C-alpha cells in the first residue's frame, strides 16, 4: 500500500486529464510522429491514468511498461485499462489492448523506483513518462534520473507536477500559513530523500537542461469549480491533515480553516517535456 488509494486516483483522473497542457501534448505527438513501434515506461503508474491520457498522442503500435510498488494499484490498473480498451487479450504476463486503431502491449512491473533505476527504466524505452509523481522525489534522485535518461537518449514527458501555487475560494486568513506548513510537509522523505515538492518542476528543468536536453514547461493547474465539489473537499481535508502533522499551525486555526465550504480552488501544476539533442 502506497498511501494513494485507487478511489483518490479515480476522483482526480478526469480533472488531471482536462488540466494537462494540450500544447505540450501536441509537441510530444509531433516528436513521435511516424514512430512505430514506440516503447514507453510509466513511473508511479497508479491505476494507469497516464497511459489513458498519453496513448492517444502516440502512434498505432505501442509497448508500455507500467511501474509501481503498490500491487493493489497495479491490479486496479489492469482492470481499469481492460475496461477502457475496446478489446483486450492476455498473452503470457502481458495485456494486449485495442483502442481505436491502436494496439498497446502493457506489462506491469512491481518495483521501488527509488531502488535500481537502470532495471526500472530498462534499456529500450523511447519515452519515459510519469504523472503526478515527481514532486514526491528528491533533487538528488532527479539528478540521477536525468543522467540515466540522458544515457538512453530517450524523451521524457511528465505531467501534473505540483508547483506550489494554491488558491482557495473563499479566501481564509490562514491560507498562507497553511500553504507554508503544507510545503514543509511536502518536503518530507517519501522514500527518495527530502522531497523536491513544489521545487520539482524547476529541479527537473535544470537537470535536463544540464544534460543537453531541450526542455519545455507548461501550465497544467487544476482549476476547480462547483462541479468539482467532491475533489475540493477531499483536497482540503488532505491539506489540513498534512498541516496538522507538521504542528506548525495552531490546531484551532486548522479546524477553522478545514470547516470552510469552498466553491473553487486552483492548484498549480507544471507539465515538462524534455527532448534529447538531435
Ligand atoms: C500521486 S500517485 C500518481 C498515480 C498516477 N501516475 C496518476 O497520475 O494517477 C503517485 C504514484 O507513485 C507511486 N509511487 C510512489 N513512490 C514510489 C516508489 N518509490 N516506487 C514505485 N512507485 C511509487 C504510488 O504508488 C502512486 O501510484
mmCIF file with all atom_site columns, N, CA and C and ligand atoms in Angstrom, residues 1-4 8-10 12-13 16 20 42-50 52 67-70 73 111-115 130-133 135-137 159-160 190-192, ligand 1:
data_model
loop_
_atom_site.group_PDB
_atom_site.id
_atom_site.type_symbol
_atom_site.label_atom_id
_atom_site.label_alt_id
_atom_site.label_comp_id
_atom_site.label_asym_id
_atom_site.label_entity_id
_atom_site.label_seq_id
_atom_site.pdbx_PDB_ins_code
_atom_site.Cartn_x
_atom_site.Cartn_y
_atom_site.Cartn_z
_atom_site.occupancy
_atom_site.B_iso_or_equiv
_atom_site.pdbx_formal_charge
_atom_site.auth_seq_id
_atom_site.auth_comp_id
_atom_site.auth_asym_id
_atom_site.auth_atom_id
_atom_site.pdbx_PDB_model_num
ATOM   1   N N   . UNK A 1 1   ? 0.852   -1.214 0.000   1.00 0.00 ? 1   UNK A N   1
ATOM   2   C CA  . UNK A 1 1   ? 0.000   0.000  0.000   1.00 0.00 ? 1   UNK A CA  1
ATOM   3   C C   . UNK A 1 1   ? 0.876   1.249  0.000   1.00 0.00 ? 1   UNK A C   1
ATOM   4   N N   . UNK A 1 2   ? 0.637   2.182  -0.926  1.00 0.00 ? 2   UNK A N   1
ATOM   5   C CA  . UNK A 1 2   ? 1.499   3.356  -1.045  1.00 0.00 ? 2   UNK A CA  1
ATOM   6   C C   . UNK A 1 2   ? 0.951   4.572  -0.324  1.00 0.00 ? 2   UNK A C   1
ATOM   7   N N   . UNK A 1 3   ? -0.300  4.512  0.117   1.00 0.00 ? 3   UNK A N   1
ATOM   8   C CA  . UNK A 1 3   ? -0.912  5.721  0.679   1.00 0.00 ? 3   UNK A CA  1
ATOM   9   C C   . UNK A 1 3   ? -1.736  6.449  -0.371  1.00 0.00 ? 3   UNK A C   1
ATOM   10  N N   . UNK A 1 4   ? -1.672  6.023  -1.623  1.00 0.00 ? 4   UNK A N   1
ATOM   11  C CA  . UNK A 1 4   ? -2.525  6.594  -2.671  1.00 0.00 ? 4   UNK A CA  1
ATOM   12  C C   . UNK A 1 4   ? -3.605  5.558  -2.979  1.00 0.00 ? 4   UNK A C   1
ATOM   13  N N   . UNK A 1 8   ? -9.014  7.697  -4.601  1.00 0.00 ? 8   UNK A N   1
ATOM   14  C CA  . UNK A 1 8   ? -8.492  9.072  -4.749  1.00 0.00 ? 8   UNK A CA  1
ATOM   15  C C   . UNK A 1 8   ? -8.011  9.299  -6.191  1.00 0.00 ? 8   UNK A C   1
ATOM   16  N N   . UNK A 1 9   ? -7.330  8.289  -6.750  1.00 0.00 ? 9   UNK A N   1
ATOM   17  C CA  . UNK A 1 9   ? -6.830  8.443  -8.123  1.00 0.00 ? 9   UNK A CA  1
ATOM   18  C C   . UNK A 1 9   ? -7.999  8.511  -9.112  1.00 0.00 ? 9   UNK A C   1
ATOM   19  N N   . UNK A 1 10  ? -9.078  7.749  -8.840  1.00 0.00 ? 10  UNK A N   1
ATOM   20  C CA  . UNK A 1 10  ? -10.272 7.812  -9.705  1.00 0.00 ? 10  UNK A CA  1
ATOM   21  C C   . UNK A 1 10  ? -10.898 9.213  -9.664  1.00 0.00 ? 10  UNK A C   1
ATOM   22  N N   . UNK A 1 12  ? -9.476  12.056 -9.035  1.00 0.00 ? 12  UNK A N   1
ATOM   23  C CA  . UNK A 1 12  ? -8.692  13.118 -9.673  1.00 0.00 ? 12  UNK A CA  1
ATOM   24  C C   . UNK A 1 12  ? -8.494  12.898 -11.184 1.00 0.00 ? 12  UNK A C   1
ATOM   25  N N   . UNK A 1 13  ? -8.714  11.668 -11.679 1.00 0.00 ? 13  UNK A N   1
ATOM   26  C CA  . UNK A 1 13  ? -8.365  11.382 -13.076 1.00 0.00 ? 13  UNK A CA  1
ATOM   27  C C   . UNK A 1 13  ? -9.022  12.329 -14.100 1.00 0.00 ? 13  UNK A C   1
ATOM   28  N N   . UNK A 1 16  ? -7.331  15.654 -13.785 1.00 0.00 ? 16  UNK A N   1
ATOM   29  C CA  . UNK A 1 16  ? -5.963  15.556 -14.312 1.00 0.00 ? 16  UNK A CA  1
ATOM   30  C C   . UNK A 1 16  ? -5.981  15.612 -15.840 1.00 0.00 ? 16  UNK A C   1
ATOM   31  N N   . UNK A 1 20  ? -4.157  18.715 -18.174 1.00 0.00 ? 20  UNK A N   1
ATOM   32  C CA  . UNK A 1 20  ? -2.883  18.521 -18.865 1.00 0.00 ? 20  UNK A CA  1
ATOM   33  C C   . UNK A 1 20  ? -2.730  19.572 -19.961 1.00 0.00 ? 20  UNK A C   1
ATOM   34  N N   . UNK A 1 42  ? 6.184   4.049  -17.808 1.00 0.00 ? 42  UNK A N   1
ATOM   35  C CA  . UNK A 1 42  ? 5.409   4.990  -16.986 1.00 0.00 ? 42  UNK A CA  1
ATOM   36  C C   . UNK A 1 42  ? 5.743   4.747  -15.514 1.00 0.00 ? 42  UNK A C   1
ATOM   37  N N   . UNK A 1 43  ? 6.334   5.758  -14.872 1.00 0.00 ? 43  UNK A N   1
ATOM   38  C CA  . UNK A 1 43  ? 6.800   5.620  -13.488 1.00 0.00 ? 43  UNK A CA  1
ATOM   39  C C   . UNK A 1 43  ? 5.711   6.041  -12.506 1.00 0.00 ? 43  UNK A C   1
ATOM   40  N N   . UNK A 1 44  ? 5.475   5.223  -11.478 1.00 0.00 ? 44  UNK A N   1
ATOM   41  C CA  . UNK A 1 44  ? 4.437   5.556  -10.489 1.00 0.00 ? 44  UNK A CA  1
ATOM   42  C C   . UNK A 1 44  ? 3.085   5.601  -11.162 1.00 0.00 ? 44  UNK A C   1
ATOM   43  N N   . UNK A 1 45  ? 2.758   4.487  -11.852 1.00 0.00 ? 45  UNK A N   1
ATOM   44  C CA  . UNK A 1 45  ? 1.610   4.470  -12.772 1.00 0.00 ? 45  UNK A CA  1
ATOM   45  C C   . UNK A 1 45  ? 0.261   4.525  -12.071 1.00 0.00 ? 45  UNK A C   1
ATOM   46  N N   . UNK A 1 46  ? 0.210   4.173  -10.762 1.00 0.00 ? 46  UNK A N   1
ATOM   47  C CA  . UNK A 1 46  ? -1.094  4.134  -10.098 1.00 0.00 ? 46  UNK A CA  1
ATOM   48  C C   . UNK A 1 46  ? -2.043  3.217  -10.840 1.00 0.00 ? 46  UNK A C   1
ATOM   49  N N   . UNK A 1 47  ? -3.229  3.712  -11.171 1.00 0.00 ? 47  UNK A N   1
ATOM   50  C CA  . UNK A 1 47  ? -4.230  2.861  -11.849 1.00 0.00 ? 47  UNK A CA  1
ATOM   51  C C   . UNK A 1 47  ? -4.197  3.024  -13.374 1.00 0.00 ? 47  UNK A C   1
ATOM   52  N N   . UNK A 1 48  ? -3.133  3.671  -13.907 1.00 0.00 ? 48  UNK A N   1
ATOM   53  C CA  . UNK A 1 48  ? -2.971  3.731  -15.362 1.00 0.00 ? 48  UNK A CA  1
ATOM   54  C C   . UNK A 1 48  ? -3.502  4.989  -16.021 1.00 0.00 ? 48  UNK A C   1
ATOM   55  N N   . UNK A 1 49  ? -3.774  6.008  -15.220 1.00 0.00 ? 49  UNK A N   1
ATOM   56  C CA  . UNK A 1 49  ? -4.328  7.261  -15.760 1.00 0.00 ? 49  UNK A CA  1
ATOM   57  C C   . UNK A 1 49  ? -3.436  7.874  -16.849 1.00 0.00 ? 49  UNK A C   1
ATOM   58  N N   . UNK A 1 50  ? -2.115  7.832  -16.627 1.00 0.00 ? 50  UNK A N   1
ATOM   59  C CA  . UNK A 1 50  ? -1.200  8.468  -17.577 1.00 0.00 ? 50  UNK A CA  1
ATOM   60  C C   . UNK A 1 50  ? -1.241  7.773  -18.932 1.00 0.00 ? 50  UNK A C   1
ATOM   61  N N   . UNK A 1 52  ? -3.839  6.193  -20.155 1.00 0.00 ? 52  UNK A N   1
ATOM   62  C CA  . UNK A 1 52  ? -5.118  6.519  -20.817 1.00 0.00 ? 52  UNK A CA  1
ATOM   63  C C   . UNK A 1 52  ? -5.081  7.907  -21.471 1.00 0.00 ? 52  UNK A C   1
ATOM   64  N N   . UNK A 1 67  ? 5.079   0.913  -14.044 1.00 0.00 ? 67  UNK A N   1
ATOM   65  C CA  . UNK A 1 67  ? 5.854   0.606  -12.840 1.00 0.00 ? 67  UNK A CA  1
ATOM   66  C C   . UNK A 1 67  ? 5.214   1.243  -11.615 1.00 0.00 ? 67  UNK A C   1
ATOM   67  N N   . UNK A 1 68  ? 5.022   0.454  -10.576 1.00 0.00 ? 68  UNK A N   1
ATOM   68  C CA  . UNK A 1 68  ? 4.573   0.988  -9.285  1.00 0.00 ? 68  UNK A CA  1
ATOM   69  C C   . UNK A 1 68  ? 4.990   -0.018 -8.223  1.00 0.00 ? 68  UNK A C   1
ATOM   70  N N   . UNK A 1 69  ? 5.117   0.446  -6.976  1.00 0.00 ? 69  UNK A N   1
ATOM   71  C CA  . UNK A 1 69  ? 5.456   -0.533 -5.929  1.00 0.00 ? 69  UNK A CA  1
ATOM   72  C C   . UNK A 1 69  ? 4.231   -1.028 -5.178  1.00 0.00 ? 69  UNK A C   1
ATOM   73  N N   . UNK A 1 70  ? 3.063   -0.570 -5.595  1.00 0.00 ? 70  UNK A N   1
ATOM   74  C CA  . UNK A 1 70  ? 1.827   -0.933 -4.897  1.00 0.00 ? 70  UNK A CA  1
ATOM   75  C C   . UNK A 1 70  ? 1.063   -1.946 -5.753  1.00 0.00 ? 70  UNK A C   1
ATOM   76  N N   . UNK A 1 73  ? -2.569  -1.245 -6.633  1.00 0.00 ? 73  UNK A N   1
ATOM   77  C CA  . UNK A 1 73  ? -2.776  -0.258 -7.711  1.00 0.00 ? 73  UNK A CA  1
ATOM   78  C C   . UNK A 1 73  ? -2.473  -0.882 -9.075  1.00 0.00 ? 73  UNK A C   1
ATOM   79  N N   . UNK A 1 111 ? 7.943   -2.544 -8.640  1.00 0.00 ? 111 UNK A N   1
ATOM   80  C CA  . UNK A 1 111 ? 9.319   -2.186 -8.283  1.00 0.00 ? 111 UNK A CA  1
ATOM   81  C C   . UNK A 1 111 ? 9.320   -0.881 -7.501  1.00 0.00 ? 111 UNK A C   1
ATOM   82  N N   . UNK A 1 112 ? 10.321  -0.750 -6.641  1.00 0.00 ? 112 UNK A N   1
ATOM   83  C CA  . UNK A 1 112 ? 10.537  0.507  -5.936  1.00 0.00 ? 112 UNK A CA  1
ATOM   84  C C   . UNK A 1 112 ? 11.441  1.371  -6.816  1.00 0.00 ? 112 UNK A C   1
ATOM   85  N N   . UNK A 1 113 ? 10.907  2.467  -7.309  1.00 0.00 ? 113 UNK A N   1
ATOM   86  C CA  . UNK A 1 113 ? 11.652  3.315  -8.259  1.00 0.00 ? 113 UNK A CA  1
ATOM   87  C C   . UNK A 1 113 ? 12.873  3.949  -7.586  1.00 0.00 ? 113 UNK A C   1
ATOM   88  N N   . UNK A 1 114 ? 12.834  4.036  -6.250  1.00 0.00 ? 114 UNK A N   1
ATOM   89  C CA  . UNK A 1 114 ? 13.990  4.589  -5.528  1.00 0.00 ? 114 UNK A CA  1
ATOM   90  C C   . UNK A 1 114 ? 15.165  3.613  -5.550  1.00 0.00 ? 114 UNK A C   1
ATOM   91  N N   . UNK A 1 115 ? 14.912  2.375  -5.978  1.00 0.00 ? 115 UNK A N   1
ATOM   92  C CA  . UNK A 1 115 ? 15.965  1.361  -5.982  1.00 0.00 ? 115 UNK A CA  1
ATOM   93  C C   . UNK A 1 115 ? 16.782  1.394  -7.265  1.00 0.00 ? 115 UNK A C   1
ATOM   94  N N   . UNK A 1 130 ? 5.671   10.096 -16.642 1.00 0.00 ? 130 UNK A N   1
ATOM   95  C CA  . UNK A 1 130 ? 5.068   9.968  -15.308 1.00 0.00 ? 130 UNK A CA  1
ATOM   96  C C   . UNK A 1 130 ? 3.977   11.024 -15.196 1.00 0.00 ? 130 UNK A C   1
ATOM   97  N N   . UNK A 1 131 ? 3.093   10.807 -14.237 1.00 0.00 ? 131 UNK A N   1
ATOM   98  C CA  . UNK A 1 131 ? 2.024   11.770 -13.969 1.00 0.00 ? 131 UNK A CA  1
ATOM   99  C C   . UNK A 1 131 ? 1.877   11.898 -12.462 1.00 0.00 ? 131 UNK A C   1
ATOM   100 N N   . UNK A 1 132 ? 1.865   13.128 -11.961 1.00 0.00 ? 132 UNK A N   1
ATOM   101 C CA  . UNK A 1 132 ? 1.669   13.384 -10.524 1.00 0.00 ? 132 UNK A CA  1
ATOM   102 C C   . UNK A 1 132 ? 2.645   12.574 -9.691  1.00 0.00 ? 132 UNK A C   1
ATOM   103 N N   . UNK A 1 133 ? 3.889   12.572 -10.076 1.00 0.00 ? 133 UNK A N   1
ATOM   104 C CA  . UNK A 1 133 ? 4.877   11.720 -9.402  1.00 0.00 ? 133 UNK A CA  1
ATOM   105 C C   . UNK A 1 133 ? 6.108   12.500 -8.927  1.00 0.00 ? 133 UNK A C   1
ATOM   106 N N   . UNK A 1 135 ? 6.924   15.380 -7.764  1.00 0.00 ? 135 UNK A N   1
ATOM   107 C CA  . UNK A 1 135 ? 7.054   16.172 -6.530  1.00 0.00 ? 135 UNK A CA  1
ATOM   108 C C   . UNK A 1 135 ? 7.334   15.294 -5.309  1.00 0.00 ? 135 UNK A C   1
ATOM   109 N N   . UNK A 1 136 ? 7.222   13.970 -5.487  1.00 0.00 ? 136 UNK A N   1
ATOM   110 C CA  . UNK A 1 136 ? 7.492   13.049 -4.372  1.00 0.00 ? 136 UNK A CA  1
ATOM   111 C C   . UNK A 1 136 ? 8.983   12.755 -4.212  1.00 0.00 ? 136 UNK A C   1
ATOM   112 N N   . UNK A 1 137 ? 9.763   13.021 -5.246  1.00 0.00 ? 137 UNK A N   1
ATOM   113 C CA  . UNK A 1 137 ? 11.157  12.560 -5.247  1.00 0.00 ? 137 UNK A CA  1
ATOM   114 C C   . UNK A 1 137 ? 12.096  13.703 -4.863  1.00 0.00 ? 137 UNK A C   1
ATOM   115 N N   . UNK A 1 159 ? 3.778   14.988 -16.372 1.00 0.00 ? 159 UNK A N   1
ATOM   116 C CA  . UNK A 1 159 ? 2.667   15.936 -16.267 1.00 0.00 ? 159 UNK A CA  1
ATOM   117 C C   . UNK A 1 159 ? 2.233   16.073 -14.813 1.00 0.00 ? 159 UNK A C   1
ATOM   118 N N   . UNK A 1 160 ? 1.612   17.236 -14.540 1.00 0.00 ? 160 UNK A N   1
ATOM   119 C CA  . UNK A 1 160 ? 0.921   17.448 -13.259 1.00 0.00 ? 160 UNK A CA  1
ATOM   120 C C   . UNK A 1 160 ? 1.861   17.350 -12.058 1.00 0.00 ? 160 UNK A C   1
ATOM   121 N N   . UNK A 1 190 ? 9.795   10.863 1.039   1.00 0.00 ? 190 UNK A N   1
ATOM   122 C CA  . UNK A 1 190 ? 8.748   9.931  0.560   1.00 0.00 ? 190 UNK A CA  1
ATOM   123 C C   . UNK A 1 190 ? 9.399   8.663  0.001   1.00 0.00 ? 190 UNK A C   1
ATOM   124 N N   . UNK A 1 191 ? 10.631  8.423  0.477   1.00 0.00 ? 191 UNK A N   1
ATOM   125 C CA  . UNK A 1 191 ? 11.334  7.209  0.046   1.00 0.00 ? 191 UNK A CA  1
ATOM   126 C C   . UNK A 1 191 ? 12.507  7.502  -0.884  1.00 0.00 ? 191 UNK A C   1
ATOM   127 N N   . UNK A 1 192 ? 12.688  8.796  -1.220  1.00 0.00 ? 192 UNK A N   1
ATOM   128 C CA  . UNK A 1 192 ? 13.754  9.164  -2.166  1.00 0.00 ? 192 UNK A CA  1
ATOM   129 C C   . UNK A 1 192 ? 14.708  10.196 -1.541  1.00 0.00 ? 192 UNK A C   1
HETATM 130 C C1  . LIG B 2 .   ? 0.066   10.650 -6.915  1.00 0.00 ? 1   LIG B C1  1
HETATM 131 S S1  . LIG B 2 .   ? 0.115   8.974  -7.407  1.00 0.00 ? 1   LIG B S1  1
HETATM 132 C C2  . LIG B 2 .   ? 0.001   9.170  -9.175  1.00 0.00 ? 1   LIG B C2  1
HETATM 133 C C3  . LIG B 2 .   ? -0.504  7.928  -9.858  1.00 0.00 ? 1   LIG B C3  1
HETATM 134 C C4  . LIG B 2 .   ? -0.700  8.035  -11.364 1.00 0.00 ? 1   LIG B C4  1
HETATM 135 N N1  . LIG B 2 .   ? 0.531   8.326  -12.056 1.00 0.00 ? 1   LIG B N1  1
HETATM 136 C C5  . LIG B 2 .   ? -1.767  9.063  -11.702 1.00 0.00 ? 1   LIG B C5  1
HETATM 137 O O1  . LIG B 2 .   ? -1.434  10.080 -12.328 1.00 0.00 ? 1   LIG B O1  1
HETATM 138 O O2  . LIG B 2 .   ? -2.922  8.858  -11.349 1.00 0.00 ? 1   LIG B O2  1
HETATM 139 C C6  . LIG B 2 .   ? 1.818   8.529  -7.179  1.00 0.00 ? 1   LIG B C6  1
HETATM 140 C C7  . LIG B 2 .   ? 2.116   7.075  -7.538  1.00 0.00 ? 1   LIG B C7  1
HETATM 141 O O3  . LIG B 2 .   ? 3.507   6.821  -7.360  1.00 0.00 ? 1   LIG B O3  1
HETATM 142 C C8  . LIG B 2 .   ? 3.665   5.551  -6.754  1.00 0.00 ? 1   LIG B C8  1
HETATM 143 N N2  . LIG B 2 .   ? 4.954   5.565  -6.047  1.00 0.00 ? 1   LIG B N2  1
HETATM 144 C C9  . LIG B 2 .   ? 5.353   6.427  -5.100  1.00 0.00 ? 1   LIG B C9  1
HETATM 145 N N3  . LIG B 2 .   ? 6.596   6.148  -4.688  1.00 0.00 ? 1   LIG B N3  1
HETATM 146 C C10 . LIG B 2 .   ? 7.000   5.067  -5.402  1.00 0.00 ? 1   LIG B C10 1
HETATM 147 C C11 . LIG B 2 .   ? 8.190   4.289  -5.430  1.00 0.00 ? 1   LIG B C11 1
HETATM 148 N N4  . LIG B 2 .   ? 9.234   4.560  -4.635  1.00 0.00 ? 1   LIG B N4  1
HETATM 149 N N5  . LIG B 2 .   ? 8.273   3.266  -6.304  1.00 0.00 ? 1   LIG B N5  1
HETATM 150 C C12 . LIG B 2 .   ? 7.218   2.967  -7.102  1.00 0.00 ? 1   LIG B C12 1
HETATM 151 N N6  . LIG B 2 .   ? 6.068   3.662  -7.122  1.00 0.00 ? 1   LIG B N6  1
HETATM 152 C C13 . LIG B 2 .   ? 5.952   4.692  -6.278  1.00 0.00 ? 1   LIG B C13 1
HETATM 153 C C14 . LIG B 2 .   ? 2.454   5.407  -5.839  1.00 0.00 ? 1   LIG B C14 1
HETATM 154 O O4  . LIG B 2 .   ? 2.182   4.062  -5.503  1.00 0.00 ? 1   LIG B O4  1
HETATM 155 C C15 . LIG B 2 .   ? 1.361   6.055  -6.682  1.00 0.00 ? 1   LIG B C15 1
HETATM 156 O O5  . LIG B 2 .   ? 0.746   5.127  -7.525  1.00 0.00 ? 1   LIG B O5  1
#
